[in-house]
mmCIF file with all atom_site columns, C-alpha atoms in Angstrom:
data_model
loop_
_atom_site.group_PDB
_atom_site.id
_atom_site.type_symbol
_atom_site.label_atom_id
_atom_site.label_alt_id
_atom_site.label_comp_id
_atom_site.label_asym_id
_atom_site.label_entity_id
_atom_site.label_seq_id
_atom_site.pdbx_PDB_ins_code
_atom_site.Cartn_x
_atom_site.Cartn_y
_atom_site.Cartn_z
_atom_site.occupancy
_atom_site.B_iso_or_equiv
_atom_site.pdbx_formal_charge
_atom_site.auth_seq_id
_atom_site.auth_comp_id
_atom_site.auth_asym_id
_atom_site.auth_atom_id
_atom_site.pdbx_PDB_model_num
ATOM 1   C CA . UNK A 1 1   ? 29.572 33.510 20.169  1.00 0.00 ? 284 UNK A CA 1
ATOM 2   C CA . UNK A 1 2   ? 31.306 36.711 18.344  1.00 0.00 ? 285 UNK A CA 1
ATOM 3   C CA . UNK A 1 3   ? 34.355 35.517 20.228  1.00 0.00 ? 286 UNK A CA 1
ATOM 4   C CA . UNK A 1 4   ? 34.728 32.532 17.556  1.00 0.00 ? 287 UNK A CA 1
ATOM 5   C CA . UNK A 1 5   ? 34.577 34.897 14.717  1.00 0.00 ? 288 UNK A CA 1
ATOM 6   C CA . UNK A 1 6   ? 38.302 35.523 13.294  1.00 0.00 ? 289 UNK A CA 1
ATOM 7   C CA . UNK A 1 7   ? 38.687 39.245 11.961  1.00 0.00 ? 290 UNK A CA 1
ATOM 8   C CA . UNK A 1 8   ? 39.300 38.556 8.247   1.00 0.00 ? 291 UNK A CA 1
ATOM 9   C CA . UNK A 1 9   ? 42.997 39.649 6.655   1.00 0.00 ? 292 UNK A CA 1
ATOM 10  C CA . UNK A 1 10  ? 43.300 42.149 4.333   1.00 0.00 ? 293 UNK A CA 1
ATOM 11  C CA . UNK A 1 11  ? 43.348 39.552 1.494   1.00 0.00 ? 294 UNK A CA 1
ATOM 12  C CA . UNK A 1 12  ? 40.158 37.978 2.830   1.00 0.00 ? 295 UNK A CA 1
ATOM 13  C CA . UNK A 1 13  ? 38.433 41.268 2.851   1.00 0.00 ? 296 UNK A CA 1
ATOM 14  C CA . UNK A 1 14  ? 39.089 42.090 -1.004  1.00 0.00 ? 297 UNK A CA 1
ATOM 15  C CA . UNK A 1 15  ? 37.945 38.759 -1.823  1.00 0.00 ? 298 UNK A CA 1
ATOM 16  C CA . UNK A 1 16  ? 34.885 39.116 0.155   1.00 0.00 ? 299 UNK A CA 1
ATOM 17  C CA . UNK A 1 17  ? 34.201 42.565 -1.744  1.00 0.00 ? 300 UNK A CA 1
ATOM 18  C CA . UNK A 1 18  ? 35.107 41.247 -5.086  1.00 0.00 ? 301 UNK A CA 1
ATOM 19  C CA . UNK A 1 19  ? 32.623 38.517 -4.434  1.00 0.00 ? 302 UNK A CA 1
ATOM 20  C CA . UNK A 1 20  ? 29.976 40.750 -3.322  1.00 0.00 ? 303 UNK A CA 1
ATOM 21  C CA . UNK A 1 21  ? 30.531 42.726 -6.367  1.00 0.00 ? 304 UNK A CA 1
ATOM 22  C CA . UNK A 1 22  ? 30.603 40.072 -8.748  1.00 0.00 ? 305 UNK A CA 1
ATOM 23  C CA . UNK A 1 23  ? 27.160 38.587 -7.454  1.00 0.00 ? 306 UNK A CA 1
ATOM 24  C CA . UNK A 1 24  ? 25.594 42.052 -7.784  1.00 0.00 ? 307 UNK A CA 1
ATOM 25  C CA . UNK A 1 25  ? 26.852 42.175 -11.543 1.00 0.00 ? 308 UNK A CA 1
ATOM 26  C CA . UNK A 1 26  ? 25.997 38.908 -12.112 1.00 0.00 ? 309 UNK A CA 1
ATOM 27  C CA . UNK A 1 27  ? 22.389 39.375 -10.607 1.00 0.00 ? 310 UNK A CA 1
ATOM 28  C CA . UNK A 1 28  ? 22.030 42.537 -12.935 1.00 0.00 ? 311 UNK A CA 1
ATOM 29  C CA . UNK A 1 29  ? 22.063 44.354 -9.793  1.00 0.00 ? 312 UNK A CA 1
ATOM 30  C CA . UNK A 1 30  ? 25.047 46.763 -10.717 1.00 0.00 ? 313 UNK A CA 1
ATOM 31  C CA . UNK A 1 31  ? 23.885 49.737 -8.738  1.00 0.00 ? 314 UNK A CA 1
ATOM 32  C CA . UNK A 1 32  ? 25.064 47.697 -5.579  1.00 0.00 ? 315 UNK A CA 1
ATOM 33  C CA . UNK A 1 33  ? 28.648 47.743 -7.005  1.00 0.00 ? 316 UNK A CA 1
ATOM 34  C CA . UNK A 1 34  ? 29.116 51.507 -6.135  1.00 0.00 ? 317 UNK A CA 1
ATOM 35  C CA . UNK A 1 35  ? 27.631 50.611 -2.921  1.00 0.00 ? 318 UNK A CA 1
ATOM 36  C CA . UNK A 1 36  ? 30.334 47.966 -2.269  1.00 0.00 ? 319 UNK A CA 1
ATOM 37  C CA . UNK A 1 37  ? 33.054 50.436 -3.362  1.00 0.00 ? 320 UNK A CA 1
ATOM 38  C CA . UNK A 1 38  ? 31.655 52.784 -0.589  1.00 0.00 ? 321 UNK A CA 1
ATOM 39  C CA . UNK A 1 39  ? 31.829 50.023 1.772   1.00 0.00 ? 322 UNK A CA 1
ATOM 40  C CA . UNK A 1 40  ? 35.282 49.267 0.662   1.00 0.00 ? 323 UNK A CA 1
ATOM 41  C CA . UNK A 1 41  ? 36.430 52.493 1.590   1.00 0.00 ? 324 UNK A CA 1
ATOM 42  C CA . UNK A 1 42  ? 34.527 52.850 4.858   1.00 0.00 ? 325 UNK A CA 1
ATOM 43  C CA . UNK A 1 43  ? 36.146 49.544 6.093   1.00 0.00 ? 326 UNK A CA 1
ATOM 44  C CA . UNK A 1 44  ? 39.677 50.950 5.211   1.00 0.00 ? 327 UNK A CA 1
ATOM 45  C CA . UNK A 1 45  ? 40.131 48.447 2.323   1.00 0.00 ? 328 UNK A CA 1
ATOM 46  C CA . UNK A 1 46  ? 41.329 49.860 -0.842  1.00 0.00 ? 329 UNK A CA 1
ATOM 47  C CA . UNK A 1 47  ? 40.078 48.269 -4.296  1.00 0.00 ? 330 UNK A CA 1
ATOM 48  C CA . UNK A 1 48  ? 43.260 46.902 -6.099  1.00 0.00 ? 331 UNK A CA 1
ATOM 49  C CA . UNK A 1 49  ? 43.930 45.930 -9.776  1.00 0.00 ? 332 UNK A CA 1
ATOM 50  C CA . UNK A 1 50  ? 42.297 42.639 -9.561  1.00 0.00 ? 333 UNK A CA 1
ATOM 51  C CA . UNK A 1 51  ? 38.903 44.038 -8.221  1.00 0.00 ? 334 UNK A CA 1
ATOM 52  C CA . UNK A 1 52  ? 38.552 46.616 -10.468 1.00 0.00 ? 335 UNK A CA 1
ATOM 53  C CA . UNK A 1 53  ? 39.734 44.876 -13.783 1.00 0.00 ? 336 UNK A CA 1
ATOM 54  C CA . UNK A 1 54  ? 37.760 41.819 -12.598 1.00 0.00 ? 337 UNK A CA 1
ATOM 55  C CA . UNK A 1 55  ? 34.390 43.844 -12.500 1.00 0.00 ? 338 UNK A CA 1
ATOM 56  C CA . UNK A 1 56  ? 35.213 45.436 -15.588 1.00 0.00 ? 339 UNK A CA 1
ATOM 57  C CA . UNK A 1 57  ? 35.330 42.251 -17.714 1.00 0.00 ? 340 UNK A CA 1
ATOM 58  C CA . UNK A 1 58  ? 32.013 41.094 -15.800 1.00 0.00 ? 341 UNK A CA 1
ATOM 59  C CA . UNK A 1 59  ? 30.271 44.112 -17.631 1.00 0.00 ? 342 UNK A CA 1
ATOM 60  C CA . UNK A 1 60  ? 31.874 43.647 -20.267 1.00 0.00 ? 343 UNK A CA 1
ATOM 61  C CA . UNK A 1 61  ? 30.463 40.305 -20.647 1.00 0.00 ? 344 UNK A CA 1
ATOM 62  C CA . UNK A 1 62  ? 27.520 41.363 -20.600 1.00 0.00 ? 345 UNK A CA 1
ATOM 63  C CA . UNK A 1 63  ? 27.883 44.333 -23.086 1.00 0.00 ? 346 UNK A CA 1
ATOM 64  C CA . UNK A 1 64  ? 27.774 46.855 -20.656 1.00 0.00 ? 347 UNK A CA 1
ATOM 65  C CA . UNK A 1 65  ? 30.631 48.890 -21.471 1.00 0.00 ? 348 UNK A CA 1
ATOM 66  C CA . UNK A 1 66  ? 29.579 52.414 -19.713 1.00 0.00 ? 349 UNK A CA 1
ATOM 67  C CA . UNK A 1 67  ? 29.482 50.608 -16.509 1.00 0.00 ? 350 UNK A CA 1
ATOM 68  C CA . UNK A 1 68  ? 33.040 48.780 -17.323 1.00 0.00 ? 351 UNK A CA 1
ATOM 69  C CA . UNK A 1 69  ? 34.399 52.213 -18.379 1.00 0.00 ? 352 UNK A CA 1
ATOM 70  C CA . UNK A 1 70  ? 32.940 53.649 -14.651 1.00 0.00 ? 353 UNK A CA 1
ATOM 71  C CA . UNK A 1 71  ? 35.126 50.758 -13.064 1.00 0.00 ? 354 UNK A CA 1
ATOM 72  C CA . UNK A 1 72  ? 38.145 51.590 -15.163 1.00 0.00 ? 355 UNK A CA 1
ATOM 73  C CA . UNK A 1 73  ? 37.730 55.199 -14.032 1.00 0.00 ? 356 UNK A CA 1
ATOM 74  C CA . UNK A 1 74  ? 37.428 54.521 -10.314 1.00 0.00 ? 357 UNK A CA 1
ATOM 75  C CA . UNK A 1 75  ? 40.734 52.732 -10.598 1.00 0.00 ? 358 UNK A CA 1
ATOM 76  C CA . UNK A 1 76  ? 42.767 55.260 -12.048 1.00 0.00 ? 359 UNK A CA 1
ATOM 77  C CA . UNK A 1 77  ? 40.824 57.840 -9.381  1.00 0.00 ? 360 UNK A CA 1
ATOM 78  C CA . UNK A 1 78  ? 42.395 55.328 -6.727  1.00 0.00 ? 361 UNK A CA 1
ATOM 79  C CA . UNK A 1 79  ? 45.585 55.669 -8.482  1.00 0.00 ? 362 UNK A CA 1
ATOM 80  C CA . UNK A 1 80  ? 45.759 52.285 -9.544  1.00 0.00 ? 363 UNK A CA 1
ATOM 81  C CA . UNK A 1 81  ? 47.718 51.488 -12.767 1.00 0.00 ? 364 UNK A CA 1
ATOM 82  C CA . UNK A 1 82  ? 45.651 49.574 -15.168 1.00 0.00 ? 365 UNK A CA 1
ATOM 83  C CA . UNK A 1 83  ? 47.484 46.290 -17.065 1.00 0.00 ? 366 UNK A CA 1
ATOM 84  C CA . UNK A 1 84  ? 47.915 46.626 -20.648 1.00 0.00 ? 367 UNK A CA 1
ATOM 85  C CA . UNK A 1 85  ? 45.299 43.987 -21.068 1.00 0.00 ? 368 UNK A CA 1
ATOM 86  C CA . UNK A 1 86  ? 42.846 46.297 -19.549 1.00 0.00 ? 369 UNK A CA 1
ATOM 87  C CA . UNK A 1 87  ? 43.545 48.961 -21.198 1.00 0.00 ? 370 UNK A CA 1
ATOM 88  C CA . UNK A 1 88  ? 43.602 47.593 -24.748 1.00 0.00 ? 371 UNK A CA 1
ATOM 89  C CA . UNK A 1 89  ? 40.287 45.899 -23.682 1.00 0.00 ? 372 UNK A CA 1
ATOM 90  C CA . UNK A 1 90  ? 38.901 48.975 -22.572 1.00 0.00 ? 373 UNK A CA 1
ATOM 91  C CA . UNK A 1 91  ? 39.610 50.582 -25.847 1.00 0.00 ? 374 UNK A CA 1
ATOM 92  C CA . UNK A 1 92  ? 37.857 48.051 -27.658 1.00 0.00 ? 375 UNK A CA 1
ATOM 93  C CA . UNK A 1 93  ? 34.822 48.308 -24.997 1.00 0.00 ? 376 UNK A CA 1
ATOM 94  C CA . UNK A 1 94  ? 34.350 51.750 -25.964 1.00 0.00 ? 377 UNK A CA 1
ATOM 95  C CA . UNK A 1 95  ? 34.641 50.954 -29.978 1.00 0.00 ? 378 UNK A CA 1
ATOM 96  C CA . UNK A 1 96  ? 32.310 48.586 -29.391 1.00 0.00 ? 379 UNK A CA 1
ATOM 97  C CA . UNK A 1 97  ? 29.697 50.831 -27.855 1.00 0.00 ? 380 UNK A CA 1
ATOM 98  C CA . UNK A 1 98  ? 30.083 53.378 -30.078 1.00 0.00 ? 381 UNK A CA 1
ATOM 99  C CA . UNK A 1 99  ? 32.028 55.782 -28.202 1.00 0.00 ? 382 UNK A CA 1
ATOM 100 C CA . UNK A 1 100 ? 35.185 56.101 -30.623 1.00 0.00 ? 383 UNK A CA 1
ATOM 101 C CA . UNK A 1 101 ? 36.119 59.713 -29.357 1.00 0.00 ? 384 UNK A CA 1
ATOM 102 C CA . UNK A 1 102 ? 36.234 58.347 -25.662 1.00 0.00 ? 385 UNK A CA 1
ATOM 103 C CA . UNK A 1 103 ? 38.788 55.355 -27.029 1.00 0.00 ? 386 UNK A CA 1
ATOM 104 C CA . UNK A 1 104 ? 40.733 58.079 -28.850 1.00 0.00 ? 387 UNK A CA 1
ATOM 105 C CA . UNK A 1 105 ? 40.777 60.269 -25.618 1.00 0.00 ? 388 UNK A CA 1
ATOM 106 C CA . UNK A 1 106 ? 42.076 57.103 -23.667 1.00 0.00 ? 389 UNK A CA 1
ATOM 107 C CA . UNK A 1 107 ? 44.932 56.874 -26.080 1.00 0.00 ? 390 UNK A CA 1
ATOM 108 C CA . UNK A 1 108 ? 45.672 60.636 -25.521 1.00 0.00 ? 391 UNK A CA 1
ATOM 109 C CA . UNK A 1 109 ? 45.084 60.935 -22.035 1.00 0.00 ? 392 UNK A CA 1
ATOM 110 C CA . UNK A 1 110 ? 47.761 58.029 -20.980 1.00 0.00 ? 393 UNK A CA 1
ATOM 111 C CA . UNK A 1 111 ? 51.108 58.020 -20.930 1.00 0.00 ? 394 UNK A CA 1
ATOM 112 C CA . UNK A 1 112 ? 53.534 55.560 -22.322 1.00 0.00 ? 395 UNK A CA 1
ATOM 113 C CA . UNK A 1 113 ? 54.696 54.331 -19.014 1.00 0.00 ? 396 UNK A CA 1
ATOM 114 C CA . UNK A 1 114 ? 51.346 53.873 -18.100 1.00 0.00 ? 397 UNK A CA 1
ATOM 115 C CA . UNK A 1 115 ? 49.628 52.241 -21.164 1.00 0.00 ? 398 UNK A CA 1
ATOM 116 C CA . UNK A 1 116 ? 51.029 50.590 -24.038 1.00 0.00 ? 399 UNK A CA 1
ATOM 117 C CA . UNK A 1 117 ? 48.234 49.385 -26.116 1.00 0.00 ? 400 UNK A CA 1
ATOM 118 C CA . UNK A 1 118 ? 48.133 46.143 -28.150 1.00 0.00 ? 401 UNK A CA 1
ATOM 119 C CA . UNK A 1 119 ? 48.139 46.210 -31.851 1.00 0.00 ? 402 UNK A CA 1
ATOM 120 C CA . UNK A 1 120 ? 44.388 44.702 -31.532 1.00 0.00 ? 403 UNK A CA 1
ATOM 121 C CA . UNK A 1 121 ? 43.468 47.969 -29.451 1.00 0.00 ? 404 UNK A CA 1
ATOM 122 C CA . UNK A 1 122 ? 45.237 50.177 -32.341 1.00 0.00 ? 405 UNK A CA 1
ATOM 123 C CA . UNK A 1 123 ? 43.404 48.104 -35.140 1.00 0.00 ? 406 UNK A CA 1
ATOM 124 C CA . UNK A 1 124 ? 40.247 48.074 -33.634 1.00 0.00 ? 407 UNK A CA 1
ATOM 125 C CA . UNK A 1 125 ? 40.354 51.866 -33.665 1.00 0.00 ? 408 UNK A CA 1
ATOM 126 C CA . UNK A 1 126 ? 42.014 52.253 -36.834 1.00 0.00 ? 409 UNK A CA 1
ATOM 127 C CA . UNK A 1 127 ? 39.124 50.200 -38.681 1.00 0.00 ? 410 UNK A CA 1
ATOM 128 C CA . UNK A 1 128 ? 36.288 51.843 -37.180 1.00 0.00 ? 411 UNK A CA 1
ATOM 129 C CA . UNK A 1 129 ? 37.801 55.374 -37.998 1.00 0.00 ? 412 UNK A CA 1
ATOM 130 C CA . UNK A 1 130 ? 38.833 54.585 -41.396 1.00 0.00 ? 413 UNK A CA 1
ATOM 131 C CA . UNK A 1 131 ? 35.275 53.348 -42.249 1.00 0.00 ? 414 UNK A CA 1
ATOM 132 C CA . UNK A 1 132 ? 33.720 56.741 -41.498 1.00 0.00 ? 415 UNK A CA 1
ATOM 133 C CA . UNK A 1 133 ? 35.687 58.208 -44.374 1.00 0.00 ? 416 UNK A CA 1
ATOM 134 C CA . UNK A 1 134 ? 35.771 61.604 -43.082 1.00 0.00 ? 417 UNK A CA 1
ATOM 135 C CA . UNK A 1 135 ? 38.712 64.167 -43.167 1.00 0.00 ? 418 UNK A CA 1
ATOM 136 C CA . UNK A 1 136 ? 38.616 64.362 -39.100 1.00 0.00 ? 419 UNK A CA 1
ATOM 137 C CA . UNK A 1 137 ? 38.623 60.437 -38.839 1.00 0.00 ? 420 UNK A CA 1
ATOM 138 C CA . UNK A 1 138 ? 41.577 60.051 -41.491 1.00 0.00 ? 421 UNK A CA 1
ATOM 139 C CA . UNK A 1 139 ? 43.680 62.674 -39.362 1.00 0.00 ? 422 UNK A CA 1
ATOM 140 C CA . UNK A 1 140 ? 42.462 60.400 -36.343 1.00 0.00 ? 423 UNK A CA 1
ATOM 141 C CA . UNK A 1 141 ? 44.056 57.408 -38.231 1.00 0.00 ? 424 UNK A CA 1
ATOM 142 C CA . UNK A 1 142 ? 47.355 59.282 -38.507 1.00 0.00 ? 425 UNK A CA 1
ATOM 143 C CA . UNK A 1 143 ? 47.582 60.261 -34.835 1.00 0.00 ? 426 UNK A CA 1
ATOM 144 C CA . UNK A 1 144 ? 47.148 56.727 -33.871 1.00 0.00 ? 427 UNK A CA 1
ATOM 145 C CA . UNK A 1 145 ? 49.928 55.886 -36.430 1.00 0.00 ? 428 UNK A CA 1
ATOM 146 C CA . UNK A 1 146 ? 52.254 58.543 -34.926 1.00 0.00 ? 429 UNK A CA 1
ATOM 147 C CA . UNK A 1 147 ? 51.228 57.417 -31.364 1.00 0.00 ? 430 UNK A CA 1
ATOM 148 C CA . UNK A 1 148 ? 52.166 53.558 -32.311 1.00 0.00 ? 431 UNK A CA 1
ATOM 149 C CA . UNK A 1 149 ? 55.588 55.017 -33.378 1.00 0.00 ? 432 UNK A CA 1
ATOM 150 C CA . UNK A 1 150 ? 56.098 57.064 -30.286 1.00 0.00 ? 433 UNK A CA 1
ATOM 151 C CA . UNK A 1 151 ? 55.118 54.143 -27.986 1.00 0.00 ? 434 UNK A CA 1
ATOM 152 C CA . UNK A 1 152 ? 57.213 51.770 -30.094 1.00 0.00 ? 435 UNK A CA 1
ATOM 153 C CA . UNK A 1 153 ? 54.437 49.263 -31.249 1.00 0.00 ? 436 UNK A CA 1
ATOM 154 C CA . UNK A 1 154 ? 55.455 48.020 -34.496 1.00 0.00 ? 437 UNK A CA 1
ATOM 155 C CA . UNK A 1 155 ? 52.894 49.331 -37.136 1.00 0.00 ? 438 UNK A CA 1
ATOM 156 C CA . UNK A 1 156 ? 52.635 46.183 -39.642 1.00 0.00 ? 439 UNK A CA 1
ATOM 157 C CA . UNK A 1 157 ? 51.567 46.609 -43.193 1.00 0.00 ? 440 UNK A CA 1
ATOM 158 C CA . UNK A 1 158 ? 48.237 46.423 -42.391 1.00 0.00 ? 441 UNK A CA 1
ATOM 159 C CA . UNK A 1 159 ? 47.945 49.180 -40.218 1.00 0.00 ? 442 UNK A CA 1
ATOM 160 C CA . UNK A 1 160 ? 50.065 51.183 -42.952 1.00 0.00 ? 443 UNK A CA 1
ATOM 161 C CA . UNK A 1 161 ? 47.578 50.715 -45.533 1.00 0.00 ? 444 UNK A CA 1
ATOM 162 C CA . UNK A 1 162 ? 44.401 51.258 -43.478 1.00 0.00 ? 445 UNK A CA 1
ATOM 163 C CA . UNK A 1 163 ? 45.921 54.685 -42.253 1.00 0.00 ? 446 UNK A CA 1
ATOM 164 C CA . UNK A 1 164 ? 46.985 55.402 -45.977 1.00 0.00 ? 447 UNK A CA 1
ATOM 165 C CA . UNK A 1 165 ? 44.001 54.213 -47.197 1.00 0.00 ? 448 UNK A CA 1
ATOM 166 C CA . UNK A 1 166 ? 42.244 56.603 -44.822 1.00 0.00 ? 449 UNK A CA 1
ATOM 167 C CA . UNK A 1 167 ? 44.128 59.791 -45.376 1.00 0.00 ? 450 UNK A CA 1
ATOM 168 C CA . UNK A 1 168 ? 43.972 59.121 -49.571 1.00 0.00 ? 451 UNK A CA 1
ATOM 169 C CA . UNK A 1 169 ? 39.818 58.734 -49.309 1.00 0.00 ? 452 UNK A CA 1
ATOM 170 C CA . UNK A 1 170 ? 39.940 62.079 -47.215 1.00 0.00 ? 453 UNK A CA 1
ATOM 171 C CA . UNK A 1 171 ? 42.432 63.743 -49.877 1.00 0.00 ? 454 UNK A CA 1
ATOM 172 C CA . UNK A 1 172 ? 45.285 64.223 -47.027 1.00 0.00 ? 455 UNK A CA 1
ATOM 173 C CA . UNK A 1 173 ? 48.029 63.449 -49.379 1.00 0.00 ? 456 UNK A CA 1
ATOM 174 C CA . UNK A 1 174 ? 50.561 65.349 -47.425 1.00 0.00 ? 457 UNK A CA 1
ATOM 175 C CA . UNK A 1 175 ? 50.100 63.218 -44.276 1.00 0.00 ? 458 UNK A CA 1
ATOM 176 C CA . UNK A 1 176 ? 50.005 60.007 -46.304 1.00 0.00 ? 459 UNK A CA 1
ATOM 177 C CA . UNK A 1 177 ? 53.393 61.237 -47.565 1.00 0.00 ? 460 UNK A CA 1
ATOM 178 C CA . UNK A 1 178 ? 54.673 61.311 -44.050 1.00 0.00 ? 461 UNK A CA 1
ATOM 179 C CA . UNK A 1 179 ? 53.160 58.152 -43.113 1.00 0.00 ? 462 UNK A CA 1
ATOM 180 C CA . UNK A 1 180 ? 54.511 56.150 -45.911 1.00 0.00 ? 463 UNK A CA 1
ATOM 181 C CA . UNK A 1 181 ? 57.794 57.733 -45.640 1.00 0.00 ? 464 UNK A CA 1
ATOM 182 C CA . UNK A 1 182 ? 58.151 56.839 -41.958 1.00 0.00 ? 465 UNK A CA 1
ATOM 183 C CA . UNK A 1 183 ? 56.649 53.545 -42.375 1.00 0.00 ? 466 UNK A CA 1
ATOM 184 C CA . UNK A 1 184 ? 59.845 52.491 -44.479 1.00 0.00 ? 467 UNK A CA 1
ATOM 185 C CA . UNK A 1 185 ? 62.301 54.206 -42.354 1.00 0.00 ? 468 UNK A CA 1
#
């Protein structure tokens, strides 16, 4: 009765692989997700944004942020541009898992065409950095402020106050003055 089995369309194949990956994640069998990706490639089905972003969200819902990051990296390796929401969520996941440096690296490595983070992603990272109260973290706050300006993300008063507070705490008054001047222009 194999002649009764109809070949799956590309979208049906994509849906099938996403369903299998989803089940593996929900059943806490995440090691199978790599196998699903391998099977997809073997079958000639390339992952798409929906596949990767869905698996990222599922991992994150379970607090498995590093696995979510692995899915993000796989997506990038396949040449798929993540959505703005996915990038912003990835920053939040990294911060929540204590990987602040990786979150900063994500900002640094992405171009403004690829990724225009939300104000929420910036704030999450700024608040964690400001709480560290070190010169390095204060300078990273300033770097993120300038990144916001470059990407045309509006820095509201809260952002400016957090950055200025971090810089003042670290005695980086020249940088604070530059931020203040820029904020009012």
